PDB file of C-alpha atoms in Angstrom:
ATOM      1  CA  UNK A  10       0.044  -0.342   0.182  1.00 55.00           C
ATOM      2  CA  UNK A  11       1.040   3.588  -1.414  1.00 67.00           C
ATOM      3  CA  UNK A  12       1.880   6.064   1.709  1.00 73.00           C
ATOM      4  CA  UNK A  13      -0.749   8.644   2.091  1.00 85.00           C
ATOM      5  CA  UNK A  14       0.972  10.893   3.938  1.00 93.00           C
ATOM      6  CA  UNK A  15       3.985  12.779   3.364  1.00 95.00           C
ATOM      7  CA  UNK A  16       7.813  13.043   4.730  1.00 95.00           C
ATOM      8  CA  UNK A  17       7.997  15.096   7.887  1.00 95.00           C
ATOM      9  CA  UNK A  18      10.364  17.840   8.132  1.00 96.00           C
ATOM     10  CA  UNK A  19      13.442  15.821   9.313  1.00 95.00           C
ATOM     11  CA  UNK A  20      13.072  12.297   8.474  1.00 97.00           C
ATOM     12  CA  UNK A  21      14.152  12.319   5.267  1.00 97.00           C
ATOM     13  CA  UNK A  22      16.835   9.941   4.751  1.00 98.00           C
ATOM     14  CA  UNK A  23      20.357  10.413   4.549  1.00 98.00           C
ATOM     15  CA  UNK A  24      23.108   8.998   1.701  1.00 98.00           C
ATOM     16  CA  UNK A  25      27.029   9.699   1.459  1.00 98.00           C
ATOM     17  CA  UNK A  26      29.005   9.373  -1.350  1.00 98.00           C
ATOM     18  CA  UNK A  27      32.501   8.922   0.200  1.00 97.00           C
ATOM     19  CA  UNK A  28      35.089   6.633  -0.492  1.00 96.00           C
ATOM     20  CA  UNK A  29      34.945   2.702  -0.724  1.00 95.00           C
ATOM     21  CA  UNK A  30      34.156   1.643   2.532  1.00 96.00           C
ATOM     22  CA  UNK A  31      30.089   1.712   3.062  1.00 97.00           C
ATOM     23  CA  UNK A  32      28.400   2.273   6.289  1.00 98.00           C
ATOM     24  CA  UNK A  33      24.791   1.369   6.121  1.00 98.00           C
ATOM     25  CA  UNK A  34      22.152   2.521   9.436  1.00 98.00           C
ATOM     26  CA  UNK A  35      19.047   1.948  10.100  1.00 98.00           C
ATOM     27  CA  UNK A  36      16.575   3.915  12.698  1.00 98.00           C
ATOM     28  CA  UNK A  37      14.077   2.440  14.477  1.00 96.00           C
ATOM     29  CA  UNK A  38      10.399   1.284  15.742  1.00 96.00           C
ATOM     30  CA  UNK A  39       8.511   4.773  15.427  1.00 95.00           C
ATOM     31  CA  UNK A  40      11.730   6.654  14.629  1.00 95.00           C
ATOM     32  CA  UNK A  41      12.993   8.887  11.648  1.00 97.00           C
ATOM     33  CA  UNK A  42      16.562   9.321  10.548  1.00 97.00           C
ATOM     34  CA  UNK A  43      16.718  12.468  12.484  1.00 97.00           C
ATOM     35  CA  UNK A  44      17.082   9.906  15.568  1.00 97.00           C
ATOM     36  CA  UNK A  45      20.647   8.817  13.662  1.00 98.00           C
ATOM     37  CA  UNK A  46      20.941  11.661  11.752  1.00 98.00           C
ATOM     38  CA  UNK A  47      24.099  12.531  14.236  1.00 98.00           C
ATOM     39  CA  UNK A  48      25.938   9.416  13.549  1.00 98.00           C
ATOM     40  CA  UNK A  49      25.135   9.574   9.374  1.00 98.00           C
ATOM     41  CA  UNK A  50      27.063  12.805   9.550  1.00 98.00           C
ATOM     42  CA  UNK A  51      29.936  11.996  11.646  1.00 98.00           C
ATOM     43  CA  UNK A  52      30.484   8.866   9.294  1.00 98.00           C
ATOM     44  CA  UNK A  53      29.972  10.855   6.574  1.00 98.00           C
ATOM     45  CA  UNK A  54      32.561  13.956   7.223  1.00 97.00           C
ATOM     46  CA  UNK A  55      34.996  10.785   8.151  1.00 96.00           C
ATOM     47  CA  UNK A  56      34.812  10.245   4.181  1.00 96.00           C
ATOM     48  CA  UNK A  57      32.697   7.239   4.640  1.00 97.00           C
ATOM     49  CA  UNK A  58      29.786   6.286   2.268  1.00 97.00           C
ATOM     50  CA  UNK A  59      26.613   6.107   4.305  1.00 98.00           C
ATOM     51  CA  UNK A  60      23.657   4.922   3.736  1.00 98.00           C
ATOM     52  CA  UNK A  61      20.426   6.577   6.228  1.00 98.00           C
ATOM     53  CA  UNK A  62      17.400   5.023   4.944  1.00 98.00           C
ATOM     54  CA  UNK A  63      13.312   5.830   5.997  1.00 98.00           C
ATOM     55  CA  UNK A  64      11.811   2.874   6.587  1.00 98.00           C
ATOM     56  CA  UNK A  65       8.785   2.312   5.008  1.00 97.00           C
ATOM     57  CA  UNK A  66       5.674   3.655   6.449  1.00 96.00           C
ATOM     58  CA  UNK A  67       7.810   6.076   9.018  1.00 97.00           C
ATOM     59  CA  UNK A  68       8.813   9.079   9.555  1.00 96.00           C
ATOM     60  CA  UNK A  69       5.205  10.209   7.987  1.00 96.00           C
ATOM     61  CA  UNK A  70       2.232   9.259   9.939  1.00 95.00           C
ATOM     62  CA  UNK A  71       1.505   5.845  12.139  1.00 94.00           C
ATOM     63  CA  UNK A  72      -1.701   5.598  10.101  1.00 94.00           C
ATOM     64  CA  UNK A  73       1.424   4.869   7.721  1.00 95.00           C
ATOM     65  CA  UNK A  74       3.210   2.434   9.449  1.00 95.00           C
ATOM     66  CA  UNK A  75      -0.180   0.472  10.786  1.00 94.00           C
ATOM     67  CA  UNK A  76       0.027  -0.544   6.928  1.00 94.00           C
ATOM     68  CA  UNK A  77       3.401  -1.812   6.029  1.00 95.00           C
ATOM     69  CA  UNK A  78       4.531  -5.213   8.089  1.00 96.00           C
ATOM     70  CA  UNK A  79       8.244  -5.884   8.948  1.00 97.00           C
ATOM     71  CA  UNK A  80       8.404  -7.575   5.472  1.00 97.00           C
ATOM     72  CA  UNK A  81       8.286  -3.605   4.600  1.00 97.00           C
ATOM     73  CA  UNK A  82      10.783  -2.464   6.893  1.00 98.00           C
ATOM     74  CA  UNK A  83      13.304  -5.480   6.081  1.00 98.00           C
ATOM     75  CA  UNK A  84      13.559  -4.820   2.398  1.00 98.00           C
ATOM     76  CA  UNK A  85      13.880  -1.329   3.231  1.00 98.00           C
ATOM     77  CA  UNK A  86      17.290  -2.203   5.016  1.00 98.00           C
ATOM     78  CA  UNK A  87      18.291  -4.568   1.667  1.00 98.00           C
ATOM     79  CA  UNK A  88      17.552  -1.136  -0.161  1.00 98.00           C
ATOM     80  CA  UNK A  89      20.077   1.051   1.256  1.00 98.00           C
ATOM     81  CA  UNK A  90      22.809  -2.213   0.965  1.00 98.00           C
ATOM     82  CA  UNK A  91      22.291  -3.056  -2.193  1.00 98.00           C
ATOM     83  CA  UNK A  92      22.583   0.810  -3.068  1.00 98.00           C
ATOM     84  CA  UNK A  93      26.132   0.203  -0.708  1.00 98.00           C
ATOM     85  CA  UNK A  94      26.680  -2.921  -2.711  1.00 97.00           C
ATOM     86  CA  UNK A  95      26.949  -0.601  -6.096  1.00 97.00           C
ATOM     87  CA  UNK A  96      29.902   1.412  -4.647  1.00 97.00           C
ATOM     88  CA  UNK A  97      32.268  -0.101  -2.018  1.00 96.00           C
ATOM     89  CA  UNK A  98      34.184  -2.843  -1.806  1.00 95.00           C
ATOM     90  CA  UNK A  99      33.853  -3.488   2.339  1.00 95.00           C
ATOM     91  CA  UNK A 100      30.029  -2.620   4.422  1.00 97.00           C
ATOM     92  CA  UNK A 101      29.452  -1.962   8.320  1.00 97.00           C
ATOM     93  CA  UNK A 102      25.549  -1.637   9.355  1.00 98.00           C
ATOM     94  CA  UNK A 103      24.721  -0.130  12.602  1.00 98.00           C
ATOM     95  CA  UNK A 104      21.203   0.690  14.411  1.00 98.00           C
ATOM     96  CA  UNK A 105      19.534   1.498  16.906  1.00 98.00           C
ATOM     97  CA  UNK A 106      16.210  -0.395  18.934  1.00 97.00           C
ATOM     98  CA  UNK A 107      13.896  -2.462  15.352  1.00 97.00           C
ATOM     99  CA  UNK A 108      16.947  -0.713  13.668  1.00 98.00           C
ATOM    100  CA  UNK A 109      19.349  -2.817  15.194  1.00 98.00           C
ATOM    101  CA  UNK A 110      17.473  -6.092  14.657  1.00 98.00           C
ATOM    102  CA  UNK A 111      17.217  -5.059  11.191  1.00 98.00           C
ATOM    103  CA  UNK A 112      21.244  -4.816  10.730  1.00 98.00           C
ATOM    104  CA  UNK A 113      21.367  -7.975  12.640  1.00 98.00           C
ATOM    105  CA  UNK A 114      18.420  -8.944   9.812  1.00 98.00           C
ATOM    106  CA  UNK A 115      20.923  -7.664   7.154  1.00 98.00           C
ATOM    107  CA  UNK A 116      24.353  -9.824   8.788  1.00 98.00           C
ATOM    108  CA  UNK A 117      22.777 -13.302   9.084  1.00 98.00           C
ATOM    109  CA  UNK A 118      21.474 -12.987   4.867  1.00 97.00           C
ATOM    110  CA  UNK A 119      25.047 -11.238   4.028  1.00 98.00           C
ATOM    111  CA  UNK A 120      27.738 -13.026   5.498  1.00 94.00           C
ATOM    112  CA  UNK A 121      30.423 -10.369   3.524  1.00 96.00           C
ATOM    113  CA  UNK A 122      29.026  -7.526   6.321  1.00 97.00           C
ATOM    114  CA  UNK A 123      32.674  -6.192   8.069  1.00 96.00           C
ATOM    115  CA  UNK A 124      31.050  -5.414  10.588  1.00 97.00           C
ATOM    116  CA  UNK A 125      27.152  -5.467  13.023  1.00 98.00           C
ATOM    117  CA  UNK A 126      27.333  -2.159  15.847  1.00 98.00           C
ATOM    118  CA  UNK A 127      23.952  -2.574  17.635  1.00 98.00           C
ATOM    119  CA  UNK A 128      22.410   0.199  19.857  1.00 98.00           C
ATOM    120  CA  UNK A 129      19.744  -0.981  22.242  1.00 98.00           C
ATOM    121  CA  UNK A 130      19.028  -3.624  20.013  1.00 98.00           C
ATOM    122  CA  UNK A 131      15.337  -4.820  20.305  1.00 96.00           C
ATOM    123  CA  UNK A 132      15.575  -9.012  19.568  1.00 96.00           C
ATOM    124  CA  UNK A 133      13.408 -10.547  22.606  1.00 92.00           C
ATOM    125  CA  UNK A 134      10.311  -8.566  23.260  1.00 82.00           C
ATOM    126  CA  UNK A 135       8.490 -10.996  25.670  1.00 72.00           C
ATOM    127  CA  UNK A 136       7.152  -8.516  27.608  1.00 57.00           C
ATOM    128  CA  UNK A 137       5.774  -6.747  24.353  1.00 53.00           C
ATOM    129  CA  UNK A 138       3.757  -9.376  23.060  1.00 47.00           C
ATOM    130  CA  UNK A 139       1.482  -8.613  25.708  1.00 47.00           C
ATOM    131  CA  UNK A 140       0.272  -7.058  23.108  1.00 46.00           C
ATOM    132  CA  UNK A 141      -1.335  -9.906  22.203  1.00 52.00           C
ATOM    133  CA  UNK A 142      -4.086 -10.468  24.197  1.00 61.00           C
ATOM    134  CA  UNK A 143      -4.960  -5.850  23.974  1.00 65.00           C
ATOM    135  CA  UNK A 144      -7.477  -7.553  20.873  1.00 68.00           C
ATOM    136  CA  UNK A 145      -9.928  -4.889  21.253  1.00 76.00           C
ATOM    137  CA  UNK A 146      -6.867  -2.371  20.767  1.00 82.00           C
ATOM    138  CA  UNK A 147      -5.974  -0.408  17.377  1.00 89.00           C
ATOM    139  CA  UNK A 148      -2.823   1.988  18.903  1.00 88.00           C
ATOM    140  CA  UNK A 149      -0.552   2.522  22.571  1.00 85.00           C
ATOM    141  CA  UNK A 150       1.419   5.400  23.927  1.00 77.00           C
ATOM    142  CA  UNK A 151       4.355   6.516  21.995  1.00 73.00           C
ATOM    143  CA  UNK A 152       7.174   5.274  22.699  1.00 75.00           C
ATOM    144  CA  UNK A 153       9.479   7.342  20.923  1.00 73.00           C
ATOM    145  CA  UNK A 154      11.907  10.187  22.514  1.00 80.00           C
ATOM    146  CA  UNK A 155      12.987   7.848  26.237  1.00 93.00           C
ATOM    147  CA  UNK A 156      16.031  10.408  26.341  1.00 96.00           C
ATOM    148  CA  UNK A 157      17.865  11.976  29.328  1.00 97.00           C
ATOM    149  CA  UNK A 158      18.917  14.739  28.112  1.00 97.00           C
ATOM    150  CA  UNK A 159      16.171  16.682  28.707  1.00 95.00           C
ATOM    151  CA  UNK A 160      16.903  19.624  26.000  1.00 96.00           C
ATOM    152  CA  UNK A 161      16.642  17.134  22.935  1.00 96.00           C
ATOM    153  CA  UNK A 162      13.610  15.833  21.507  1.00 95.00           C
ATOM    154  CA  UNK A 163      13.102  12.426  19.306  1.00 96.00           C
ATOM    155  CA  UNK A 164      10.831  13.036  15.790  1.00 96.00           C
ATOM    156  CA  UNK A 165       8.334  10.131  16.774  1.00 94.00           C
ATOM    157  CA  UNK A 166       4.937   8.766  16.293  1.00 94.00           C
ATOM    158  CA  UNK A 167       2.925   9.861  19.044  1.00 92.00           C
ATOM    159  CA  UNK A 168       0.857   7.013  18.754  1.00 93.00           C
ATOM    160  CA  UNK A 169       2.577   2.664  18.416  1.00 91.00           C
ATOM    161  CA  UNK A 170      -0.802   0.984  15.803  1.00 93.00           C
ATOM    162  CA  UNK A 171      -1.087  -2.286  17.397  1.00 91.00           C
ATOM    163  CA  UNK A 172      -0.293  -4.069  14.503  1.00 92.00           C
ATOM    164  CA  UNK A 173       3.205  -3.012  13.763  1.00 93.00           C
ATOM    165  CA  UNK A 174       4.076  -3.472  17.718  1.00 91.00           C
ATOM    166  CA  UNK A 175       2.876  -7.159  16.424  1.00 90.00           C
ATOM    167  CA  UNK A 176       5.585  -6.924  13.945  1.00 94.00           C
ATOM    168  CA  UNK A 177       8.026  -5.755  15.299  1.00 94.00           C
ATOM    169  CA  UNK A 178       7.422  -9.100  17.973  1.00 92.00           C
ATOM    170  CA  UNK A 179       7.517 -11.397  14.708  1.00 93.00           C
ATOM    171  CA  UNK A 180      10.586  -9.336  13.646  1.00 96.00           C
ATOM    172  CA  UNK A 181      12.891  -9.869  16.722  1.00 96.00           C
ATOM    173  CA  UNK A 182      11.829 -14.263  17.037  1.00 95.00           C
ATOM    174  CA  UNK A 183      12.763 -14.444  13.202  1.00 96.00           C
ATOM    175  CA  UNK A 184      16.719 -11.938  13.699  1.00 98.00           C
ATOM    176  CA  UNK A 185      16.799 -14.148  17.143  1.00 97.00           C
ATOM    177  CA  UNK A 186      16.143 -18.014  15.807  1.00 97.00           C
ATOM    178  CA  UNK A 187      19.363 -16.762  13.025  1.00 98.00           C
ATOM    179  CA  UNK A 188      21.794 -14.819  15.206  1.00 98.00           C
ATOM    180  CA  UNK A 189      24.710 -17.953  15.266  1.00 98.00           C
ATOM    181  CA  UNK A 190      24.792 -17.468  11.838  1.00 98.00           C
ATOM    182  CA  UNK A 191      26.521 -13.685  12.561  1.00 98.00           C
ATOM    183  CA  UNK A 192      30.057 -14.105  12.551  1.00 97.00           C
ATOM    184  CA  UNK A 193      31.515 -10.506  11.870  1.00 97.00           C
ATOM    185  CA  UNK A 194      32.956  -8.462  14.289  1.00 97.00           C
ATOM    186  CA  UNK A 195      30.096  -7.276  16.851  1.00 98.00           C
ATOM    187  CA  UNK A 196      30.477  -3.582  19.136  1.00 98.00           C
ATOM    188  CA  UNK A 197      27.289  -3.833  21.116  1.00 98.00           C
ATOM    189  CA  UNK A 198      25.977  -0.900  22.177  1.00 98.00           C
ATOM    190  CA  UNK A 199      24.044  -0.900  25.856  1.00 98.00           C
ATOM    191  CA  UNK A 200      22.078   1.999  28.069  1.00 98.00           C
ATOM    192  CA  UNK A 201      22.387   0.792  31.659  1.00 97.00           C
ATOM    193  CA  UNK A 202      18.911   2.027  31.408  1.00 96.00           C
ATOM    194  CA  UNK A 203      16.243   1.722  28.615  1.00 95.00           C
ATOM    195  CA  UNK A 204      12.850   1.979  29.797  1.00 92.00           C
ATOM    196  CA  UNK A 205      11.655   0.554  25.719  1.00 92.00           C
ATOM    197  CA  UNK A 206      14.310  -2.488  25.545  1.00 94.00           C
ATOM    198  CA  UNK A 207      15.029  -4.075  28.368  1.00 94.00           C
ATOM    199  CA  UNK A 208      18.902  -3.908  28.262  1.00 96.00           C
ATOM    200  CA  UNK A 209      19.592  -8.047  29.328  1.00 95.00           C
ATOM    201  CA  UNK A 210      18.614  -8.401  25.491  1.00 97.00           C
ATOM    202  CA  UNK A 211      22.120  -7.176  25.304  1.00 97.00           C
ATOM    203  CA  UNK A 212      23.359 -10.069  26.278  1.00 97.00           C
ATOM    204  CA  UNK A 213      21.333 -12.152  24.343  1.00 97.00           C
ATOM    205  CA  UNK A 214      22.949 -10.346  20.911  1.00 98.00           C
ATOM    206  CA  UNK A 215      26.890 -11.276  22.605  1.00 98.00           C
ATOM    207  CA  UNK A 216      25.846 -14.525  24.114  1.00 98.00           C
ATOM    208  CA  UNK A 217      23.700 -14.948  20.068  1.00 98.00           C
ATOM    209  CA  UNK A 218      25.623 -14.341  17.820  1.00 98.00           C
ATOM    210  CA  UNK A 219      29.594 -16.466  16.795  1.00 98.00           C
ATOM    211  CA  UNK A 220      31.669 -14.337  16.222  1.00 97.00           C
ATOM    212  CA  UNK A 221      35.351 -14.659  17.601  1.00 96.00           C
ATOM    213  CA  UNK A 222      35.506 -10.563  17.467  1.00 97.00           C
ATOM    214  CA  UNK A 223      32.900  -9.641  20.126  1.00 98.00           C
ATOM    215  CA  UNK A 224      32.241  -6.069  23.135  1.00 97.00           C
ATOM    216  CA  UNK A 225      29.454  -4.682  24.614  1.00 98.00           C
ATOM    217  CA  UNK A 226      29.688  -1.292  25.755  1.00 98.00           C
ATOM    218  CA  UNK A 227      27.679   0.038  28.597  1.00 98.00           C
ATOM    219  CA  UNK A 228      26.367   3.044  28.003  1.00 98.00           C
ATOM    220  CA  UNK A 229      25.713   4.825  31.229  1.00 97.00           C
ATOM    221  CA  UNK A 230      24.555   7.966  31.026  1.00 98.00           C
ATOM    222  CA  UNK A 231      21.868   8.048  28.371  1.00 98.00           C
ATOM    223  CA  UNK A 232      18.195   6.139  27.786  1.00 97.00           C
ATOM    224  CA  UNK A 233      16.937   4.338  24.953  1.00 97.00           C
ATOM    225  CA  UNK A 234      17.417   7.282  22.308  1.00 97.00           C
ATOM    226  CA  UNK A 235      21.148   6.825  22.988  1.00 98.00           C
ATOM    227  CA  UNK A 236      21.597   8.543  19.154  1.00 98.00           C
ATOM    228  CA  UNK A 237      20.598  11.615  20.209  1.00 98.00           C
ATOM    229  CA  UNK A 238      21.403  11.721  24.976  1.00 98.00           C
ATOM    230  CA  UNK A 239      24.708  12.284  26.414  1.00 98.00           C
ATOM    231  CA  UNK A 240      26.378   9.425  25.382  1.00 98.00           C
ATOM    232  CA  UNK A 241      26.080  10.619  21.892  1.00 98.00           C
ATOM    233  CA  UNK A 242      30.107  11.541  20.921  1.00 98.00           C
ATOM    234  CA  UNK A 243      31.138   7.643  23.207  1.00 98.00           C
ATOM    235  CA  UNK A 244      29.170   5.798  20.791  1.00 98.00           C
ATOM    236  CA  UNK A 245      30.529   7.662  17.406  1.00 98.00           C
ATOM    237  CA  UNK A 246      34.502   7.674  18.995  1.00 98.00           C
ATOM    238  CA  UNK A 247      33.666   3.765  19.921  1.00 98.00           C
ATOM    239  CA  UNK A 248      31.895   3.166  16.641  1.00 98.00           C
ATOM    240  CA  UNK A 249      34.323   4.761  14.170  1.00 97.00           C
ATOM    241  CA  UNK A 250      37.389   2.945  15.500  1.00 97.00           C
ATOM    242  CA  UNK A 251      35.886  -0.276  15.462  1.00 97.00           C
ATOM    243  CA  UNK A 252      35.126   0.239  12.052  1.00 96.00           C
ATOM    244  CA  UNK A 253      38.101   1.520  10.889  1.00 94.00           C
ATOM    245  CA  UNK A 254      39.753  -1.212  13.146  1.00 94.00           C
ATOM    246  CA  UNK A 255      38.003  -4.301  11.026  1.00 93.00           C
ATOM    247  CA  UNK A 256      38.001  -2.152   7.915  1.00 83.00           C
ATOM    248  CA  UNK A 257      42.174  -1.504   7.901  1.00 74.00           C
ATOM    249  CA  UNK A 258      42.391  -5.771   8.923  1.00 66.00           C
ATOM    250  CA  UNK A 259      40.318  -6.722   5.892  1.00 57.00           C
ATOM    251  CA  UNK A 260      41.765  -4.435   3.608  1.00 51.00           C
ATOM    252  CA  UNK A 261      45.623  -5.862   4.392  1.00 40.00           C
ATOM    253  CA  UNK A 262      44.267  -9.905   4.172  1.00 43.00           C
TER     254      UNK A 262
END
């Protein structure tokens, strides 16, 4: 189904053509590219080729989101990945929340991906699965803007479609079942306090992937949308160092 609402200002995708190393970035559930734009711009300023797509049904109106599925969101990141494949020799992937789920999906499907960097990624949402009992409820309250910094807000939907929440739960189930297919180096960011995705999801990812090189970095001064929060600089610096290390290794192999 075609989207029926215009794209919100600030929700536009971000593309930058730089060197032969590409980075695919994904925003999260009910969110927009705005939550990942500072990360994307930092990567681009370093010279990397960057793709931050707008997930289908996002960045417009929650009624658009309600009509999309996990398959649509998978297709959105797949399209971005193929855009990078045409321009790059090496690709790393990173994403926030459901964006983290989606980049894990890409790493399961495309074993040539060099590095995976999930940020407060959703992979085990058993508690959210309780939404299956909400048969007479169409929308829940917003889950966006879980940010410790009071001066910052996230551009996200003011309501959460229950149908979309169920698609998210199904997506996490699918991706969690295939985590062992991921063997590339992994840098896993997790906020110590997160009111959207339980922090123990990071441990599920760490234990589930087959990567020999993997590390969890705990963010002590951010809530769920850490990419817009007090630890933003830490995420940028740690991820850039990780990507440079991993991609320089493969370049000289």
